[in-house]
């Protein structure tokens, strides 16, 4: 299963005509095809199962300390305007007998991000997928993102970040919540 490339090509040509462009001029001739291929990639998350990604790499563990994966970059499209929003995700969980391969968390984030999204929903879906599959004691997810639908149009709030968080299980407890926010806000040396 994949996106309907031909349909996207037809629609793109219609948009070009609608804005007063000439879809047959040299620069635009191949644009409908390119747009279709771009959407195939940008929306590939509809054809993948994020929970399967996690399920593939579950390991028994006695670790019960917080595991944190910071600064996962993502690119998504807002479902209200089909314009990009992008930023960084921080994910943490406290295992309960099981851990998940660390590289699977960014891959799972990508599956959810490559769909039409709203930031709050993306945040919750990531937290809930980890709760469902890894069954940890708790999960925390924070996303900071820039929205092109806010910066290029409408209110034009340039470079403003939108933050959202989802806390599950024992991450709702004050002490753990505090540890989580301290860890994701701690300065990183060398990497930036
Ligand atoms: Zn939007």
PDB file of C-alpha atoms and ligand atoms in Angstrom:
ATOM      1  CA  UNK A   1       0.000   0.000   0.000  1.00  0.00           C
ATOM      2  CA  UNK A   2       1.194   3.445  -0.890  1.00  0.00           C
ATOM      3  CA  UNK A   3      -0.178   6.885  -1.748  1.00  0.00           C
ATOM      4  CA  UNK A   4      -2.073   7.406  -5.034  1.00  0.00           C
ATOM      5  CA  UNK A   5       0.631   9.226  -6.999  1.00  0.00           C
ATOM      6  CA  UNK A   6      -1.561   9.863 -10.018  1.00  0.00           C
ATOM      7  CA  UNK A   7      -4.262  11.534  -7.934  1.00  0.00           C
ATOM      8  CA  UNK A   8      -1.726  13.858  -6.311  1.00  0.00           C
ATOM      9  CA  UNK A   9      -0.369  14.780  -9.748  1.00  0.00           C
ATOM     10  CA  UNK A  10      -3.850  15.718 -10.982  1.00  0.00           C
ATOM     11  CA  UNK A  11      -4.549  17.711  -7.820  1.00  0.00           C
ATOM     12  CA  UNK A  12      -1.226  19.550  -8.022  1.00  0.00           C
ATOM     13  CA  UNK A  13      -1.896  20.529 -11.614  1.00  0.00           C
ATOM     14  CA  UNK A  14      -5.270  21.886 -10.522  1.00  0.00           C
ATOM     15  CA  UNK A  15      -3.686  23.933  -7.740  1.00  0.00           C
ATOM     16  CA  UNK A  16      -1.179  25.387 -10.226  1.00  0.00           C
ATOM     17  CA  UNK A  17      -4.022  26.384 -12.518  1.00  0.00           C
ATOM     18  CA  UNK A  18      -6.076  27.741  -9.639  1.00  0.00           C
ATOM     19  CA  UNK A  19      -3.331  30.126  -8.514  1.00  0.00           C
ATOM     20  CA  UNK A  20      -2.978  31.462 -12.049  1.00  0.00           C
ATOM     21  CA  UNK A  21       0.149  29.543 -13.047  1.00  0.00           C
ATOM     22  CA  UNK A  22       0.802  27.798 -16.307  1.00  0.00           C
ATOM     23  CA  UNK A  23       1.447  24.125 -15.455  1.00  0.00           C
ATOM     24  CA  UNK A  24       2.962  23.605 -18.908  1.00  0.00           C
ATOM     25  CA  UNK A  25       5.796  26.111 -18.598  1.00  0.00           C
ATOM     26  CA  UNK A  26       9.248  24.576 -18.354  1.00  0.00           C
ATOM     27  CA  UNK A  27       9.847  25.098 -14.642  1.00  0.00           C
ATOM     28  CA  UNK A  28       6.524  23.553 -13.675  1.00  0.00           C
ATOM     29  CA  UNK A  29       6.216  20.720 -16.169  1.00  0.00           C
ATOM     30  CA  UNK A  30       7.606  18.110 -13.803  1.00  0.00           C
ATOM     31  CA  UNK A  31       6.277  19.704 -10.623  1.00  0.00           C
ATOM     32  CA  UNK A  32       3.134  17.537 -10.238  1.00  0.00           C
ATOM     33  CA  UNK A  33       5.320  14.403 -10.441  1.00  0.00           C
ATOM     34  CA  UNK A  34       7.801  15.811  -7.935  1.00  0.00           C
ATOM     35  CA  UNK A  35       5.033  16.822  -5.538  1.00  0.00           C
ATOM     36  CA  UNK A  36       3.535  13.337  -5.737  1.00  0.00           C
ATOM     37  CA  UNK A  37       6.895  11.737  -4.916  1.00  0.00           C
ATOM     38  CA  UNK A  38       7.409  14.192  -2.054  1.00  0.00           C
ATOM     39  CA  UNK A  39       3.994  13.353  -0.589  1.00  0.00           C
ATOM     40  CA  UNK A  40       4.716   9.664  -0.947  1.00  0.00           C
ATOM     41  CA  UNK A  41       7.621  10.131   1.442  1.00  0.00           C
ATOM     42  CA  UNK A  42       6.076  12.760   3.715  1.00  0.00           C
ATOM     43  CA  UNK A  43       2.929  10.659   4.208  1.00  0.00           C
ATOM     44  CA  UNK A  44       4.587   7.227   4.309  1.00  0.00           C
ATOM     45  CA  UNK A  45       3.630   6.857   7.979  1.00  0.00           C
ATOM     46  CA  UNK A  46       0.098   5.817   7.031  1.00  0.00           C
ATOM     47  CA  UNK A  47       1.446   2.557   5.691  1.00  0.00           C
ATOM     48  CA  UNK A  48       3.606   1.612   8.679  1.00  0.00           C
ATOM     49  CA  UNK A  49       2.670   0.393  12.117  1.00  0.00           C
ATOM     50  CA  UNK A  50       4.492   2.351  14.854  1.00  0.00           C
ATOM     51  CA  UNK A  51       3.810  -0.327  17.432  1.00  0.00           C
ATOM     52  CA  UNK A  52       5.423  -2.977  15.252  1.00  0.00           C
ATOM     53  CA  UNK A  53       8.558  -0.847  15.130  1.00  0.00           C
ATOM     54  CA  UNK A  54       8.783  -0.974  18.938  1.00  0.00           C
ATOM     55  CA  UNK A  55       7.709  -4.597  19.196  1.00  0.00           C
ATOM     56  CA  UNK A  56      10.639  -5.649  17.038  1.00  0.00           C
ATOM     57  CA  UNK A  57      13.177  -4.702  19.679  1.00  0.00           C
ATOM     58  CA  UNK A  58      11.919  -5.450  23.182  1.00  0.00           C
ATOM     59  CA  UNK A  59      14.402  -6.846  25.676  1.00  0.00           C
ATOM     60  CA  UNK A  60      14.110  -8.166  29.224  1.00  0.00           C
ATOM     61  CA  UNK A  61      15.833  -5.849  31.687  1.00  0.00           C
ATOM     62  CA  UNK A  62      16.222  -5.244  35.412  1.00  0.00           C
ATOM     63  CA  UNK A  63      16.897  -1.547  34.768  1.00  0.00           C
ATOM     64  CA  UNK A  64      14.400   0.667  36.523  1.00  0.00           C
ATOM     65  CA  UNK A  65      16.077   4.020  36.029  1.00  0.00           C
ATOM     66  CA  UNK A  66      14.748   6.669  33.699  1.00  0.00           C
ATOM     67  CA  UNK A  67      15.777   6.224  30.055  1.00  0.00           C
ATOM     68  CA  UNK A  68      15.879   9.484  28.095  1.00  0.00           C
ATOM     69  CA  UNK A  69      16.205  10.047  24.352  1.00  0.00           C
ATOM     70  CA  UNK A  70      16.584  13.746  23.664  1.00  0.00           C
ATOM     71  CA  UNK A  71      16.476  15.919  20.570  1.00  0.00           C
ATOM     72  CA  UNK A  72      14.837  13.551  18.121  1.00  0.00           C
ATOM     73  CA  UNK A  73      14.341  15.712  15.042  1.00  0.00           C
ATOM     74  CA  UNK A  74      11.079  15.352  13.201  1.00  0.00           C
ATOM     75  CA  UNK A  75       9.264  16.865  10.235  1.00  0.00           C
ATOM     76  CA  UNK A  76       5.506  16.638   9.939  1.00  0.00           C
ATOM     77  CA  UNK A  77       2.575  18.346   8.207  1.00  0.00           C
ATOM     78  CA  UNK A  78      -0.258  20.040  10.053  1.00  0.00           C
ATOM     79  CA  UNK A  79      -3.616  18.579   9.199  1.00  0.00           C
ATOM     80  CA  UNK A  80      -5.333  21.970   9.157  1.00  0.00           C
ATOM     81  CA  UNK A  81      -3.230  23.589   6.419  1.00  0.00           C
ATOM     82  CA  UNK A  82      -1.011  20.797   5.001  1.00  0.00           C
ATOM     83  CA  UNK A  83       1.978  22.976   5.825  1.00  0.00           C
ATOM     84  CA  UNK A  84       5.108  21.760   7.618  1.00  0.00           C
ATOM     85  CA  UNK A  85       5.709  21.814  11.304  1.00  0.00           C
ATOM     86  CA  UNK A  86       8.989  20.523  12.654  1.00  0.00           C
ATOM     87  CA  UNK A  87      11.153  20.450  15.712  1.00  0.00           C
ATOM     88  CA  UNK A  88      12.444  18.157  18.397  1.00  0.00           C
ATOM     89  CA  UNK A  89      10.981  15.439  20.545  1.00  0.00           C
ATOM     90  CA  UNK A  90      12.256  14.362  23.947  1.00  0.00           C
ATOM     91  CA  UNK A  91      11.113  10.942  25.105  1.00  0.00           C
ATOM     92  CA  UNK A  92      11.684   9.295  28.484  1.00  0.00           C
ATOM     93  CA  UNK A  93      10.368   6.237  30.240  1.00  0.00           C
ATOM     94  CA  UNK A  94      10.996   4.195  33.368  1.00  0.00           C
ATOM     95  CA  UNK A  95      11.168   0.503  32.421  1.00  0.00           C
ATOM     96  CA  UNK A  96       9.260  -2.235  34.151  1.00  0.00           C
ATOM     97  CA  UNK A  97      11.130  -5.457  33.257  1.00  0.00           C
ATOM     98  CA  UNK A  98      11.312  -4.505  29.584  1.00  0.00           C
ATOM     99  CA  UNK A  99      13.353  -1.999  27.574  1.00  0.00           C
ATOM    100  CA  UNK A 100      13.129  -1.102  23.917  1.00  0.00           C
ATOM    101  CA  UNK A 101      16.104  -0.711  21.553  1.00  0.00           C
ATOM    102  CA  UNK A 102      16.978   2.994  21.657  1.00  0.00           C
ATOM    103  CA  UNK A 103      17.084   3.454  17.895  1.00  0.00           C
ATOM    104  CA  UNK A 104      13.477   2.275  17.668  1.00  0.00           C
ATOM    105  CA  UNK A 105      12.149   5.351  19.457  1.00  0.00           C
ATOM    106  CA  UNK A 106      13.194   7.833  16.726  1.00  0.00           C
ATOM    107  CA  UNK A 107      11.905   5.383  14.103  1.00  0.00           C
ATOM    108  CA  UNK A 108       8.532   5.178  15.840  1.00  0.00           C
ATOM    109  CA  UNK A 109       8.415   8.999  16.110  1.00  0.00           C
ATOM    110  CA  UNK A 110       9.023   9.185  12.369  1.00  0.00           C
ATOM    111  CA  UNK A 111       6.112   6.866  11.571  1.00  0.00           C
ATOM    112  CA  UNK A 112       3.698   9.109  13.486  1.00  0.00           C
ATOM    113  CA  UNK A 113       5.265  12.316  12.119  1.00  0.00           C
ATOM    114  CA  UNK A 114       4.927  11.201   8.500  1.00  0.00           C
ATOM    115  CA  UNK A 115       1.184  11.579   8.616  1.00  0.00           C
ATOM    116  CA  UNK A 116      -0.993  14.685   8.717  1.00  0.00           C
ATOM    117  CA  UNK A 117      -0.835  15.667  12.356  1.00  0.00           C
ATOM    118  CA  UNK A 118      -1.492  18.196  15.028  1.00  0.00           C
ATOM    119  CA  UNK A 119       1.304  18.632  17.537  1.00  0.00           C
ATOM    120  CA  UNK A 120      -0.722  17.733  20.626  1.00  0.00           C
ATOM    121  CA  UNK A 121      -1.936  14.515  19.030  1.00  0.00           C
ATOM    122  CA  UNK A 122       1.575  13.565  17.888  1.00  0.00           C
ATOM    123  CA  UNK A 123       2.827  14.040  21.463  1.00  0.00           C
ATOM    124  CA  UNK A 124       0.101  11.806  22.887  1.00  0.00           C
ATOM    125  CA  UNK A 125       0.417   9.105  20.241  1.00  0.00           C
ATOM    126  CA  UNK A 126       4.141   8.720  20.982  1.00  0.00           C
ATOM    127  CA  UNK A 127       3.501   8.440  24.732  1.00  0.00           C
ATOM    128  CA  UNK A 128       0.617   5.995  24.302  1.00  0.00           C
ATOM    129  CA  UNK A 129       2.495   3.733  21.877  1.00  0.00           C
ATOM    130  CA  UNK A 130       5.315   3.302  24.409  1.00  0.00           C
ATOM    131  CA  UNK A 131       2.820   2.672  27.223  1.00  0.00           C
ATOM    132  CA  UNK A 132       1.000   0.056  25.133  1.00  0.00           C
ATOM    133  CA  UNK A 133       3.992  -1.843  23.797  1.00  0.00           C
ATOM    134  CA  UNK A 134       6.809  -1.430  26.341  1.00  0.00           C
ATOM    135  CA  UNK A 135       4.445  -1.294  29.343  1.00  0.00           C
ATOM    136  CA  UNK A 136       6.800   0.817  31.456  1.00  0.00           C
ATOM    137  CA  UNK A 137       6.094   2.398  34.847  1.00  0.00           C
ATOM    138  CA  UNK A 138       5.666   5.712  33.112  1.00  0.00           C
ATOM    139  CA  UNK A 139       6.394   7.812  30.038  1.00  0.00           C
ATOM    140  CA  UNK A 140       7.104  11.473  29.370  1.00  0.00           C
ATOM    141  CA  UNK A 141       7.112  13.127  25.957  1.00  0.00           C
ATOM    142  CA  UNK A 142       7.846  16.783  25.179  1.00  0.00           C
ATOM    143  CA  UNK A 143       7.763  18.365  21.720  1.00  0.00           C
ATOM    144  CA  UNK A 144       9.026  21.819  20.748  1.00  0.00           C
ATOM    145  CA  UNK A 145       8.059  22.762  17.204  1.00  0.00           C
ATOM    146  CA  UNK A 146       7.818  25.584  14.693  1.00  0.00           C
ATOM    147  CA  UNK A 147       4.672  25.735  12.600  1.00  0.00           C
ATOM    148  CA  UNK A 148       4.828  27.133   9.093  1.00  0.00           C
ATOM    149  CA  UNK A 149       1.066  27.682   9.161  1.00  0.00           C
ATOM    150  CA  UNK A 150       1.695  30.188  11.958  1.00  0.00           C
ATOM    151  CA  UNK A 151       4.885  31.730  10.570  1.00  0.00           C
ATOM    152  CA  UNK A 152       4.050  32.038   6.858  1.00  0.00           C
ATOM    153  CA  UNK A 153       0.422  32.984   7.151  1.00  0.00           C
ATOM    154  CA  UNK A 154      -2.250  34.130   9.610  1.00  0.00           C
ATOM    155  CA  UNK A 155      -0.775  35.570  12.781  1.00  0.00           C
ATOM    156  CA  UNK A 156       2.835  35.423  11.424  1.00  0.00           C
ATOM    157  CA  UNK A 157       4.447  34.681  14.761  1.00  0.00           C
ATOM    158  CA  UNK A 158       7.944  34.186  13.413  1.00  0.00           C
ATOM    159  CA  UNK A 159      10.252  31.774  15.222  1.00  0.00           C
ATOM    160  CA  UNK A 160       7.799  31.142  18.016  1.00  0.00           C
ATOM    161  CA  UNK A 161       8.004  27.642  19.434  1.00  0.00           C
ATOM    162  CA  UNK A 162       4.990  25.652  20.419  1.00  0.00           C
ATOM    163  CA  UNK A 163       5.568  23.224  23.269  1.00  0.00           C
ATOM    164  CA  UNK A 164       3.442  20.267  24.241  1.00  0.00           C
ATOM    165  CA  UNK A 165       3.862  17.446  26.702  1.00  0.00           C
ATOM    166  CA  UNK A 166       2.248  14.127  27.514  1.00  0.00           C
ATOM    167  CA  UNK A 167       2.879  12.366  30.824  1.00  0.00           C
ATOM    168  CA  UNK A 168       1.720   8.849  31.606  1.00  0.00           C
ATOM    169  CA  UNK A 169       1.931   6.507  34.606  1.00  0.00           C
ATOM    170  CA  UNK A 170       4.372   7.538  37.341  1.00  0.00           C
ATOM    171  CA  UNK A 171       5.554  10.557  35.318  1.00  0.00           C
ATOM    172  CA  UNK A 172       2.511  12.285  36.803  1.00  0.00           C
ATOM    173  CA  UNK A 173       4.212  12.118  40.218  1.00  0.00           C
ATOM    174  CA  UNK A 174       5.914  15.390  41.163  1.00  0.00           C
ATOM    175  CA  UNK A 175       9.362  13.927  41.870  1.00  0.00           C
ATOM    176  CA  UNK A 176       9.586  12.009  38.601  1.00  0.00           C
ATOM    177  CA  UNK A 177       8.095  14.822  36.585  1.00  0.00           C
ATOM    178  CA  UNK A 178      10.779  17.126  38.016  1.00  0.00           C
ATOM    179  CA  UNK A 179      13.596  14.661  37.199  1.00  0.00           C
ATOM    180  CA  UNK A 180      12.241  14.354  33.652  1.00  0.00           C
ATOM    181  CA  UNK A 181      12.089  18.084  32.993  1.00  0.00           C
ATOM    182  CA  UNK A 182      15.542  18.591  34.579  1.00  0.00           C
ATOM    183  CA  UNK A 183      17.039  15.897  32.354  1.00  0.00           C
ATOM    184  CA  UNK A 184      15.564  17.171  29.119  1.00  0.00           C
ATOM    185  CA  UNK A 185      16.543  20.750  29.941  1.00  0.00           C
ATOM    186  CA  UNK A 186      20.110  19.912  31.041  1.00  0.00           C
ATOM    187  CA  UNK A 187      22.728  21.536  28.822  1.00  0.00           C
ATOM    188  CA  UNK A 188      24.306  19.274  26.212  1.00  0.00           C
ATOM    189  CA  UNK A 189      27.982  19.829  25.546  1.00  0.00           C
ATOM    190  CA  UNK A 190      29.755  19.130  22.273  1.00  0.00           C
ATOM    191  CA  UNK A 191      26.628  18.173  20.404  1.00  0.00           C
ATOM    192  CA  UNK A 192      25.348  21.621  19.509  1.00  0.00           C
TER     193      UNK A 192
HETATM  194 ZN1  LIG B   1      -1.794  24.496  10.615  1.00  0.00          ZN
END
